[in-house]
Amino acid sequence: MTVSNRGRVVLLLLTLSAIPALTSHASGREYVWIPPGGEGWVEVVVRGSEDLAGQAALTAEAPDFISWSFSPGVVSLSPGSSASSNLTLSAAPNAPVGEYEVLVLACSGEVCSQTTVPVAVGELNVSVTGVDPRPTAGEPAALRVSVEPIGPPPEYVGLTLSSTCADLSPRYASGAPPLVVNVSATSDEAGECAVEAVASAGGVTWSSRITIGFLSPLTLERVDVSVPASLELGEELRVTGTISPAPPGPADLEVTLTSPAGDVSVTTHGGSVDREGRFEFIERLESPGRWEIDISLIAPETGERIHIGTYEVRVGTPLPDLRVIVGAEPTGRPEVGEPTQISLRVLDSSGSLSGVVRVNLYDETAGVLIFSDDLVVKGGSSDEITIEYSPTEPGLHAISAVVDPGNEIAESNEDNNGALLEVTVPPPPPSAPGPPGSEPPAATVTERGGFDLAYLAALGLLAAGAAALVARRRLETGPQLETPGADPCEGLRRELLGVERRLGEASSAVPAEFRGVEGTDAVEERLRADLEDEMGRVSGEIQRLRSSLEGLEAERDSLDRRITDARERIEVLNRRLHRLESLRRSREEARQRVKEARQRLDEALREARGRARRKSERLREGARDRGLERRVRREEERLRRAVERLEERPESRSRRRAVERAKARLAEARGRLGEYERK
């Protein structure tokens, strides 16, 4: 600023020195930060030219809620020197947050100069939150302390943490907000413990408290847990155990599974621990390798996790378990020479085999290898194949199928690799008797019927022979008839001829193997031996069927037990699912309530911030308007005094220039006021 003083040019400058209270925005703008009810200060330096000497008074214009004071209020200037004064700014307790300007004036006689000091009014919000889970006495509790600015932030904030019952680390922190500090609080005694966080800036403090409930350290005196060391893939993991002391009521178990790949899953088994401390739960381990099982008790009252133990289980890939199933169906009329369709399929109960396996099919009765080839097994089964076989002998044929006959594939059970099928081939129907002298047809022997046809033929032959013998004896010793001229043997001859005819018919039905046997005793002995052989075969077959039946009954009992156990587990799982669903609904309801509360809080915060912003804008606009009006009045007063001084000495050019400058300043002030009013 250039002014005329007694014909000399004097340069009057005001500068602001950088002090800690002057804060820089991220954009580079600086301001003096003041909290409501607090204060800040800035140093004002007045420099004069070598022609300027005298006293300069310092004044300021600020919003109504900001008070000011200079120390000193008057500075002495000499040519080429400078003087400084401390400007202290104080904000009222109800000062709205926002950014403002304070006009600083330095006047020496009629010569004045001005500058503006940017001022920001802001507050801080301190919060302390705890991090779950609840701590146990002797263990650190994790706290998070946050210092958030409301309005323009200060450059620096100090944070002090204190507690009478817990050791805190750290206890002090500082920095520019927003400031977040992670604090560890440890108490050796159970119970509630208060922690206070105090943030200070601009001579004002803000505080927040949190109360931590430290749990009593619980220890289990006795833990007995039964965990299998190894399982086959697909086999369920059943864990049982007992803990002491037992919880006061049914308690939950938290089971953490770590897979061989490092994946972690957490499962809560609700109500699995009874009042006597016994527990049981089932898990499924889906991949082979080493699994880690970590078991913790969830205290019913506090939700605290009490570690029970960590165990390892190795899950191996199961060996295949092969078996073969066979079936048969005749293609036409079942008799010798007609083909029979035999179906084959290989099953693998483990489902782990993927490859080929050899299958042999035998006719044990005839001693014939019917089929031998490789079948592809994948996904637990092979495709079903059909083989046509034509037995050459009538009777009962035992057809056996054997999978992996050379034991080339390691299996979990090698005793079920075979299957037996019985195929009965009936004999062809008997042909009609041939002409005299021809060979009589041989009788056919069946496995299931034994020697029924042979018995009938032999018995018929015996009966016919006996009848012929009686007829001959009667013919030789027949009675003497009194009727003259009559042949007394005619009737006996006819009877003998009939018996001999029947004897011939019976002889044609006798099996060839009995034709050379003479005497009824030899026939009976031969028939008895064959009958005993057949009875022995039937007895062996009955014994085999009884053994198979006993095995099937044992398997049925095992299946009944497994079904009962599965039903019990399903009931337990259903109860747990109901409890899980109830907990899930409660969690969703709690989340919804939290979400609604957050929405209401956000709306309230937005509304409060909007009200504060609108009020701050109104106050800022009012302060700016009043400042411009005061400046216009001040410039008018200065112009009036300059005119009066010019009237005293009209010939003074310096006073005339002072009037012109006063008019220019007045015009400038009125122009700024007009622009503000137009906006």
XYZ file of C-alpha atoms in Angstrom:
679
model
C 0.000 0.000 0.000
C 1.396 3.393 -0.973
C 0.345 6.544 0.938
C 1.516 10.142 1.016
C 2.801 11.473 4.291
C 4.273 14.950 4.326
C 5.322 14.608 0.741
C 7.115 11.348 1.206
C 6.214 7.839 -0.016
C 5.799 5.328 2.769
C 5.292 1.531 2.216
C 3.258 -0.121 4.923
C 3.044 -3.933 4.834
C 1.418 -6.500 7.139
C 2.589 -10.120 7.058
C 1.636 -13.263 8.981
C 4.372 -15.519 10.263
C 4.021 -19.312 10.226
C 3.209 -20.685 13.667
C 1.985 -24.096 14.877
C -1.624 -22.894 15.070
C -1.675 -22.278 11.327
C -2.905 -25.491 9.667
C -2.477 -26.425 6.017
C -5.282 -28.028 4.026
C -4.535 -30.835 1.605
C -5.007 -28.165 -1.071
C -2.277 -26.025 0.511
C -4.575 -23.442 2.095
C -3.709 -22.391 5.648
C -5.943 -21.369 8.513
C -5.965 -20.888 12.257
C -7.913 -23.809 13.767
C -10.087 -22.979 16.790
C -12.443 -25.376 18.581
C -15.717 -24.061 20.083
C -14.795 -22.714 23.510
C -11.096 -22.746 22.591
C -8.596 -20.315 21.169
C -5.744 -19.949 18.711
C -3.192 -17.274 17.960
C -1.161 -15.907 15.092
C 1.716 -13.437 14.913
C 1.107 -10.217 12.949
C 4.189 -8.393 11.634
C 3.920 -4.735 10.562
C 6.714 -3.357 8.407
C 7.074 0.315 7.603
C 9.242 2.229 5.171
C 12.151 4.349 6.228
C 9.905 7.421 5.970
C 7.305 6.085 8.362
C 7.633 6.728 12.071
C 5.164 6.761 14.887
C 2.581 4.622 16.627
C 0.402 2.124 14.697
C -2.818 0.809 16.282
C -3.903 -2.762 15.512
C -7.584 -3.684 15.239
C -9.562 -6.609 13.768
C -13.029 -7.393 12.486
C -14.398 -10.915 13.038
C -17.740 -12.776 13.241
C -19.716 -12.230 16.417
C -18.833 -15.661 17.834
C -15.089 -15.024 17.443
C -13.397 -12.577 19.818
C -9.920 -11.154 19.295
C -7.140 -9.343 21.139
C -3.686 -7.992 20.204
C -0.660 -8.077 22.436
C 0.546 -5.374 22.170
C -2.323 -3.429 20.623
C -0.036 -0.527 19.539
C 3.372 -0.946 17.942
C 6.087 1.618 17.324
C 7.444 1.921 13.809
C 10.679 3.499 12.712
C 12.041 3.792 9.183
C 13.221 0.392 7.875
C 12.061 -1.477 10.989
C 9.203 -3.858 11.705
C 7.125 -4.659 14.750
C 5.080 -7.723 15.640
C 2.038 -8.443 17.770
C 0.289 -11.652 18.778
C -3.333 -11.917 17.667
C -5.339 -14.228 19.926
C -8.640 -15.551 18.548
C -11.259 -17.200 20.770
C -14.401 -19.036 19.615
C -17.598 -19.040 21.636
C -18.780 -22.414 22.986
C -21.719 -22.332 20.556
C -19.621 -21.299 17.566
C -20.679 -23.200 14.428
C -18.097 -25.242 12.585
C -16.876 -23.822 9.311
C -14.259 -21.581 7.691
C -14.201 -17.791 8.209
C -11.966 -14.739 7.706
C -10.780 -12.164 10.257
C -9.877 -8.703 8.875
C -6.723 -7.234 10.518
C -6.108 -3.444 10.300
C -2.998 -1.432 11.173
C -3.537 2.350 11.240
C -0.933 5.058 11.790
C -2.655 8.399 11.635
C -4.577 8.513 8.404
C -2.603 5.705 6.849
C -4.041 2.172 7.258
C -3.272 -1.200 5.831
C -5.175 -4.465 6.109
C -4.912 -8.191 5.638
C -7.120 -11.216 6.320
C -6.493 -14.186 8.582
C -8.276 -17.445 7.575
C -9.920 -19.053 10.601
C -11.511 -22.521 10.861
C -13.831 -23.616 13.672
C -14.007 -27.394 14.117
C -14.595 -30.157 16.638
C -13.448 -33.730 17.232
C -15.358 -36.929 17.870
C -13.656 -39.622 19.977
C -14.927 -43.208 20.041
C -13.644 -46.394 21.672
C -14.856 -49.785 20.493
C -14.017 -53.290 21.600
C -13.137 -56.183 19.318
C -14.826 -59.546 19.990
C -14.458 -62.054 21.514
C -14.699 -61.028 25.158
C -11.304 -61.312 26.846
C -10.333 -63.486 29.752
C -8.519 -62.093 32.766
C -4.809 -62.170 32.052
C -5.324 -62.018 28.292
C -5.210 -58.780 26.262
C -8.397 -57.168 25.014
C -8.222 -55.460 21.625
C -9.616 -51.908 21.510
C -9.889 -49.460 18.638
C -9.744 -45.717 19.384
C -10.854 -43.358 16.605
C -10.579 -39.561 16.469
C -12.719 -38.122 13.664
C -12.906 -34.406 12.766
C -16.224 -32.560 12.606
C -15.704 -29.761 10.155
C -12.196 -28.584 9.224
C -9.558 -30.758 10.915
C -6.702 -29.486 13.067
C -3.117 -30.131 12.090
C -2.312 -31.991 15.288
C -4.240 -33.826 17.987
C -2.923 -35.492 21.129
C -4.494 -38.704 22.486
C -4.157 -39.921 26.091
C -5.444 -43.312 27.307
C -5.976 -44.120 30.968
C -7.423 -46.882 33.147
C -7.262 -47.686 36.845
C -7.666 -51.440 36.407
C -5.914 -52.388 33.164
C -2.500 -52.047 31.607
C -2.760 -50.155 28.320
C -0.416 -50.172 25.376
C 0.096 -47.561 24.053
C -0.981 -44.883 26.512
C -0.185 -41.892 24.302
C -0.557 -41.165 20.597
C -0.663 -38.135 18.343
C -1.168 -37.226 14.730
C -3.451 -35.552 12.261
C -7.088 -36.626 12.288
C -8.705 -38.840 11.276
C -6.600 -40.831 13.735
C -7.053 -44.543 14.506
C -5.074 -46.243 17.288
C -5.221 -49.966 18.175
C -4.887 -50.418 21.922
C -4.239 -53.547 23.976
C -5.824 -53.647 27.462
C -4.871 -56.374 29.957
C -6.352 -56.952 33.411
C -5.281 -59.624 35.874
C -8.646 -59.586 37.638
C -12.038 -60.642 36.323
C -14.861 -58.131 36.223
C -15.657 -54.815 34.607
C -12.869 -52.366 33.850
C -13.222 -48.858 32.371
C -10.847 -47.372 29.795
C -10.959 -43.658 28.913
C -9.577 -41.962 25.806
C -9.025 -38.155 25.840
C -8.166 -36.171 22.690
C -6.907 -32.573 23.000
C -6.497 -29.790 20.439
C -6.747 -25.988 20.657
C -6.960 -26.029 24.444
C -10.129 -28.187 24.417
C -10.503 -31.889 25.193
C -12.903 -34.555 23.979
C -13.256 -37.929 25.697
C -14.912 -41.329 25.407
C -15.116 -44.323 27.746
C -15.631 -48.039 27.335
C -16.216 -50.718 29.950
C -14.646 -54.123 29.339
C -16.004 -57.228 31.033
C -13.048 -59.533 31.698
C -14.118 -63.170 32.104
C -12.836 -65.524 34.756
C -10.254 -67.915 33.320
C -11.891 -71.344 33.108
C -9.883 -74.552 32.920
C -11.027 -78.096 32.307
C -9.686 -80.505 34.906
C -10.264 -83.666 32.859
C -10.686 -84.188 29.131
C -11.245 -87.637 27.581
C -11.707 -87.526 23.813
C -11.871 -90.464 21.417
C -10.817 -89.541 17.876
C -9.895 -92.205 15.287
C -6.357 -91.851 14.000
C -7.278 -92.797 10.437
C -10.335 -93.127 8.221
C -11.137 -94.352 4.763
C -12.346 -91.755 2.273
C -16.119 -91.450 2.582
C -16.157 -92.829 6.132
C -17.689 -90.408 8.620
C -15.691 -89.060 11.572
C -17.380 -89.843 14.880
C -15.884 -88.126 17.938
C -16.962 -88.868 21.504
C -15.644 -87.599 24.799
C -16.188 -86.406 28.334
C -15.112 -83.160 30.007
C -14.992 -82.236 33.668
C -16.251 -80.083 35.260
C -19.405 -80.344 33.184
C -21.193 -77.163 32.065
C -24.277 -76.101 34.064
C -26.520 -76.908 31.109
C -26.418 -78.171 27.531
C -23.508 -76.504 25.759
C -22.312 -76.137 22.186
C -19.056 -77.291 20.652
C -17.131 -75.321 18.066
C -15.188 -77.600 15.711
C -12.578 -76.125 13.378
C -11.477 -78.389 10.523
C -8.277 -77.698 8.591
C -8.086 -79.712 5.375
C -4.865 -81.032 3.787
C -5.052 -78.083 1.368
C -5.173 -75.574 4.254
C -8.865 -74.695 3.927
C -10.502 -73.904 7.273
C -14.157 -74.506 8.120
C -15.875 -73.856 11.450
C -18.938 -75.813 12.568
C -21.028 -75.312 15.698
C -22.631 -78.463 17.112
C -25.518 -77.112 19.149
C -26.378 -78.799 22.434
C -23.889 -81.604 21.867
C -22.529 -81.477 25.459
C -24.968 -82.733 28.099
C -25.145 -81.892 31.798
C -22.790 -84.753 32.650
C -20.082 -83.483 30.315
C -20.529 -86.168 27.649
C -20.522 -85.195 24.004
C -20.621 -86.750 20.561
C -20.579 -85.264 17.082
C -20.090 -86.398 13.494
C -18.125 -84.701 10.730
C -17.350 -85.669 7.155
C -13.817 -85.355 5.805
C -14.180 -85.019 2.053
C -10.599 -85.362 0.776
C -7.656 -87.686 1.521
C -4.669 -86.517 3.541
C -3.932 -85.158 7.019
C -6.789 -83.258 8.686
C -6.528 -81.159 11.844
C -9.540 -81.085 14.184
C -9.659 -78.335 16.822
C -12.431 -78.678 19.425
C -13.561 -75.875 21.757
C -16.369 -75.646 24.297
C -18.641 -72.591 24.026
C -19.503 -71.503 27.575
C -23.326 -71.212 27.773
C -23.406 -67.983 29.799
C -20.566 -65.963 28.328
C -19.960 -67.430 24.884
C -16.298 -67.904 25.795
C -14.355 -70.507 23.780
C -12.636 -73.010 26.083
C -10.132 -75.096 24.172
C -10.555 -78.864 24.565
C -7.867 -80.152 22.235
C -6.415 -80.407 18.745
C -6.252 -83.776 16.998
C -5.024 -85.212 13.711
C -6.864 -87.674 11.481
C -5.449 -89.204 8.321
C -7.929 -89.965 5.574
C -6.816 -92.608 3.071
C -8.134 -93.483 -0.347
C -10.296 -96.626 0.025
C -9.321 -99.855 -1.710
C -11.702 -101.216 -4.332
C -14.242 -103.837 -3.272
C -15.193 -105.865 -6.349
C -18.071 -108.280 -6.727
C -19.879 -109.773 -9.703
C -23.586 -110.353 -10.267
C -24.933 -112.924 -12.747
C -28.343 -113.794 -14.120
C -29.712 -116.261 -16.677
C -32.664 -116.393 -19.056
C -33.381 -119.181 -21.577
C -33.830 -118.071 -25.162
C -36.355 -120.768 -26.054
C -37.697 -124.078 -24.769
C -35.293 -125.135 -21.974
C -33.676 -128.347 -23.092
C -30.321 -129.757 -24.050
C -28.714 -127.837 -26.907
C -30.831 -124.708 -26.501
C -28.783 -121.527 -25.663
C -29.209 -119.776 -22.324
C -28.408 -116.039 -21.933
C -26.158 -115.329 -18.940
C -25.736 -111.660 -17.908
C -22.653 -110.321 -16.104
C -21.890 -107.065 -14.321
C -18.966 -106.077 -12.051
C -19.616 -103.716 -9.131
C -17.131 -101.695 -7.028
C -18.715 -100.541 -3.781
C -15.874 -98.052 -3.133
C -16.261 -96.324 -6.500
C -12.497 -95.747 -6.562
C -11.491 -98.165 -9.330
C -11.203 -96.864 -12.867
C -9.800 -99.479 -15.229
C -10.183 -103.022 -16.516
C -10.671 -106.168 -14.487
C -10.665 -109.834 -15.590
C -13.867 -111.894 -15.225
C -14.093 -115.704 -15.703
C -17.327 -117.676 -16.137
C -17.315 -121.452 -15.481
C -19.720 -124.361 -15.783
C -18.656 -126.200 -12.648
C -20.844 -129.198 -13.428
C -19.455 -129.753 -16.909
C -15.957 -128.429 -16.081
C -16.091 -125.875 -18.908
C -14.641 -122.321 -19.031
C -17.491 -120.422 -20.672
C -16.047 -116.896 -20.795
C -12.839 -115.029 -19.837
C -12.308 -111.366 -20.715
C -11.619 -107.882 -19.297
C -14.464 -105.541 -18.351
C -14.070 -101.773 -17.917
C -15.096 -100.630 -14.418
C -15.666 -96.913 -13.857
C -17.806 -95.005 -11.411
C -18.507 -98.098 -9.322
C -19.824 -100.390 -12.067
C -19.170 -101.930 -15.450
C -21.559 -102.225 -18.351
C -23.730 -105.315 -18.304
C -22.761 -107.930 -20.892
C -24.737 -110.983 -22.079
C -23.215 -114.376 -22.959
C -25.054 -117.270 -24.663
C -24.222 -120.735 -23.367
C -25.685 -124.070 -24.523
C -25.218 -126.921 -22.003
C -24.650 -130.292 -23.638
C -25.905 -132.433 -20.756
C -29.266 -132.292 -19.011
C -29.542 -131.723 -15.317
C -28.530 -129.007 -12.814
C -25.552 -126.905 -13.975
C -23.654 -124.772 -11.403
C -22.498 -121.628 -13.248
C -19.883 -119.642 -11.295
C -18.509 -116.148 -12.056
C -15.201 -114.954 -10.566
C -13.918 -111.371 -10.764
C -10.162 -110.737 -10.595
C -9.301 -114.473 -10.493
C -5.569 -113.754 -10.360
C -5.887 -111.292 -7.417
C -4.083 -108.637 -9.428
C -6.091 -105.800 -7.829
C -5.694 -105.056 -4.112
C -9.120 -105.041 -2.486
C -10.552 -104.324 0.915
C -12.485 -107.608 0.782
C -11.284 -110.558 -1.296
C -14.013 -112.942 -0.065
C -16.871 -111.618 -2.185
C -15.301 -111.941 -5.639
C -17.484 -114.842 -6.767
C -21.127 -115.498 -7.571
C -23.004 -118.764 -8.264
C -25.915 -119.359 -10.615
C -27.839 -122.623 -11.062
C -29.258 -123.493 -14.463
C -31.487 -126.575 -14.790
C -31.573 -128.256 -18.212
C -34.439 -130.806 -18.426
C -34.016 -134.029 -20.446
C -35.644 -134.375 -23.853
C -39.118 -136.007 -23.878
C -39.128 -139.874 -24.181
C -39.568 -141.209 -27.730
C -42.239 -143.854 -28.764
C -41.310 -147.597 -28.564
C -39.535 -148.859 -31.690
C -40.299 -151.998 -33.758
C -39.504 -155.504 -32.386
C -35.829 -156.126 -32.142
C -34.882 -152.468 -32.008
C -32.837 -151.009 -29.177
C -35.142 -149.498 -26.545
C -34.485 -145.818 -25.733
C -32.378 -145.094 -22.711
C -33.991 -143.336 -19.769
C -32.789 -139.825 -19.028
C -31.593 -139.004 -15.531
C -32.360 -135.516 -14.073
C -30.449 -133.860 -11.231
C -33.463 -132.608 -9.293
C -35.746 -135.619 -9.972
C -33.058 -138.209 -9.211
C -33.836 -141.658 -10.702
C -37.643 -141.339 -10.831
C -37.911 -142.845 -14.363
C -35.465 -145.636 -13.527
C -37.492 -146.493 -10.438
C -40.682 -146.705 -12.452
C -39.102 -148.854 -15.164
C -37.480 -151.210 -12.672
C -40.646 -151.558 -10.628
C -42.674 -152.243 -13.780
C -40.192 -154.863 -14.903
C -40.276 -156.549 -11.510
C -44.062 -156.574 -11.502
C -44.266 -157.977 -15.043
C -41.712 -160.682 -14.250
C -43.576 -161.660 -11.132
C -46.839 -161.897 -13.045
C -45.227 -164.039 -15.758
C -43.744 -166.385 -13.147
C -47.106 -166.842 -11.452
C -48.790 -167.491 -14.791
C -46.263 -170.136 -15.763
C -46.605 -171.930 -12.421
C -50.353 -171.887 -12.708
C -50.081 -173.259 -16.222
C -47.832 -176.113 -15.129
C -49.906 -177.087 -12.087
C -53.319 -175.922 -13.194
C -56.481 -177.779 -11.976
C -58.122 -180.637 -13.959
C -61.435 -179.473 -15.372
C -64.393 -181.817 -15.537
C -65.776 -180.362 -18.765
C -64.968 -182.828 -21.518
C -63.424 -181.545 -24.738
C -62.311 -178.277 -23.204
C -58.692 -177.147 -23.044
C -58.074 -176.382 -19.379
C -54.916 -174.262 -20.082
C -56.436 -171.956 -22.675
C -57.197 -169.231 -20.166
C -53.810 -169.468 -18.558
C -52.120 -169.306 -21.948
C -53.951 -166.105 -22.778
C -53.025 -164.656 -19.374
C -49.387 -165.644 -19.917
C -49.332 -164.003 -23.328
C -50.714 -160.800 -21.819
C -48.150 -160.844 -19.035
C -45.317 -161.458 -21.485
C -46.541 -158.562 -23.646
C -46.544 -156.240 -20.618
C -43.128 -157.594 -19.656
C -41.789 -156.633 -23.087
C -43.224 -153.155 -22.786
C -41.692 -152.744 -19.318
C -38.344 -154.045 -20.575
C -38.246 -151.366 -23.273
C -38.481 -148.682 -20.568
C -35.635 -150.115 -18.479
C -32.454 -147.927 -18.661
C -29.599 -149.461 -20.576
C -27.388 -149.472 -17.491
C -29.829 -151.893 -15.751
C -30.279 -154.332 -18.598
C -27.264 -156.388 -17.695
C -28.244 -156.590 -14.046
C -29.975 -159.784 -13.069
C -32.051 -160.227 -10.000
C -34.125 -157.787 -8.024
C -31.572 -157.552 -5.239
C -28.887 -156.256 -7.595
C -31.289 -153.716 -9.066
C -32.344 -152.569 -5.639
C -28.716 -152.278 -4.545
C -27.845 -150.261 -7.641
C -30.865 -148.021 -7.172
C -30.103 -147.604 -3.458
C -26.521 -146.516 -4.183
C -27.661 -143.978 -6.766
C -30.327 -142.717 -4.380
C -27.789 -142.281 -1.571
C -25.504 -140.321 -3.908
C -28.372 -138.066 -4.893
C -29.395 -137.610 -1.245
C -25.812 -136.689 -0.361
C -25.742 -134.107 -3.142
C -29.096 -132.691 -2.030
C -27.926 -132.627 1.600
C -24.786 -130.696 0.613
C -26.863 -128.265 -1.390
C -29.208 -127.775 1.582
C -26.214 -127.154 3.863
C -24.841 -124.575 1.417
C -28.221 -122.866 1.248
C -28.409 -122.807 5.053
C -24.968 -121.189 5.240
C -25.993 -118.608 2.659
C -29.209 -117.994 4.580
C -27.294 -117.489 7.836
C -24.992 -115.019 6.075
C -27.980 -113.165 4.651
C -29.624 -113.045 8.089
C -26.422 -111.662 9.631
C -26.202 -109.067 6.853
C -29.864 -108.202 7.417
C -29.264 -107.730 11.155
C -26.259 -105.526 10.372
C -28.344 -103.475 7.950
C -31.106 -103.138 10.568
C -28.597 -101.837 13.099
C -27.122 -99.408 10.582
C -30.607 -98.202 9.624
C -31.493 -97.658 13.286
C -28.233 -95.788 13.860
C -28.817 -93.701 10.736
C -32.329 -92.815 11.908
C -30.988 -91.710 15.277
C -28.334 -89.564 13.589
C -30.986 -88.094 11.285
C -33.090 -87.153 14.321
C -30.075 -85.493 15.948
C -29.254 -83.682 12.706
C -32.876 -82.538 12.364
C -32.795 -81.078 15.870
C -29.515 -79.344 15.098
C -30.886 -78.060 11.804
C -33.930 -76.635 13.598
C -31.669 -74.943 16.128
C -29.391 -73.673 13.359
C -32.379 -72.310 11.457
C -33.625 -70.574 14.604
C -30.191 -69.053 15.212
C -29.994 -68.025 11.565
C -33.368 -66.279 11.773
C -32.319 -64.536 14.988
C -29.089 -63.422 13.334
C -30.954 -62.104 10.301
C -33.388 -60.228 12.545
C -30.490 -58.736 14.517
C -28.734 -57.741 11.305
C -31.927 -56.123 10.048
C -32.328 -54.192 13.302
C -28.694 -53.087 13.151
C -29.150 -52.053 9.529
C -32.263 -50.045 10.370
C -30.507 -48.428 13.336
C -27.554 -47.507 11.123
C -29.890 -46.040 8.538
C -31.635 -43.967 11.199
C -28.271 -42.879 12.575
C -27.017 -41.947 9.103
C -30.172 -39.982 8.429
C -29.866 -38.202 11.781
C -26.205 -37.417 11.111
C -26.972 -36.139 7.625
C -29.772 -33.988 8.990
C -27.591 -32.647 11.816
C -24.742 -31.923 9.438
C -27.121 -30.227 7.054
C -28.516 -28.056 9.836
C -25.014 -27.213 11.022
C -23.896 -26.425 7.485
C -26.912 -24.220 6.800
C -26.499 -22.421 10.107
C -22.788 -21.982 9.481
C -23.493 -20.593 6.036
C -26.065 -18.184 7.441
C -23.658 -17.040 10.124
C -20.838 -16.755 7.628
C -22.984 -14.748 5.240
C -24.208 -12.536 8.053
C -20.687 -11.953 9.324
C -19.438 -11.137 5.856
C -22.353 -8.762 5.258
C -21.775 -6.952 8.530
C -18.059 -6.758 7.866
C -18.618 -5.153 4.467
C -21.119 -2.691 5.910
C -18.704 -1.732 8.675
C -15.975 -1.284 6.093
C -18.195 1.057 4.023
C -19.008 3.117 7.107
C -15.365 3.209 8.094
C -14.323 4.338 4.607
C -17.034 7.011 4.678
C -15.711 8.246 8.026
C -12.169 8.285 6.703
C -13.301 10.214 3.614
C -15.103 12.698 5.842
C -11.993 13.277 7.972
C -9.803 13.539 4.839
C -12.180 16.163 3.398
C -12.132 18.120 6.670
C -8.342 18.086 6.714
C -8.277 19.198 3.060
C -10.632 22.079 3.902
C -8.185 23.184 6.589
C -5.337 23.294 4.056
C -6.783 23.359 0.525
C -3.341 23.932 -0.961
C -1.986 20.609 0.418
C -1.524 18.150 -2.393
C -0.962 15.260 -0.030
C -4.324 15.862 1.663
C -5.979 16.093 -1.761
C -4.460 12.746 -2.729
C -5.596 11.324 0.622
C -9.152 12.400 -0.245
C -8.858 10.727 -3.633
C -7.567 7.534 -2.099
C -10.335 7.607 0.501
C -12.896 8.011 -2.281
C -11.319 5.121 -4.159
C -11.398 2.880 -1.084
C -14.996 3.891 -0.409
C -15.954 3.109 -3.989
C -14.195 -0.239 -3.726
C -15.938 -1.084 -0.452
C -19.337 -0.105 -1.862
C -18.649 -2.149 -4.979
C -17.832 -5.272 -2.953
C -20.939 -4.720 -0.822
C -23.052 -4.342 -3.954
C -21.621 -7.505 -5.480
C -22.312 -9.419 -2.282
C -25.904 -8.136 -2.132
C -26.485 -9.045 -5.778
C -25.280 -12.596 -5.083
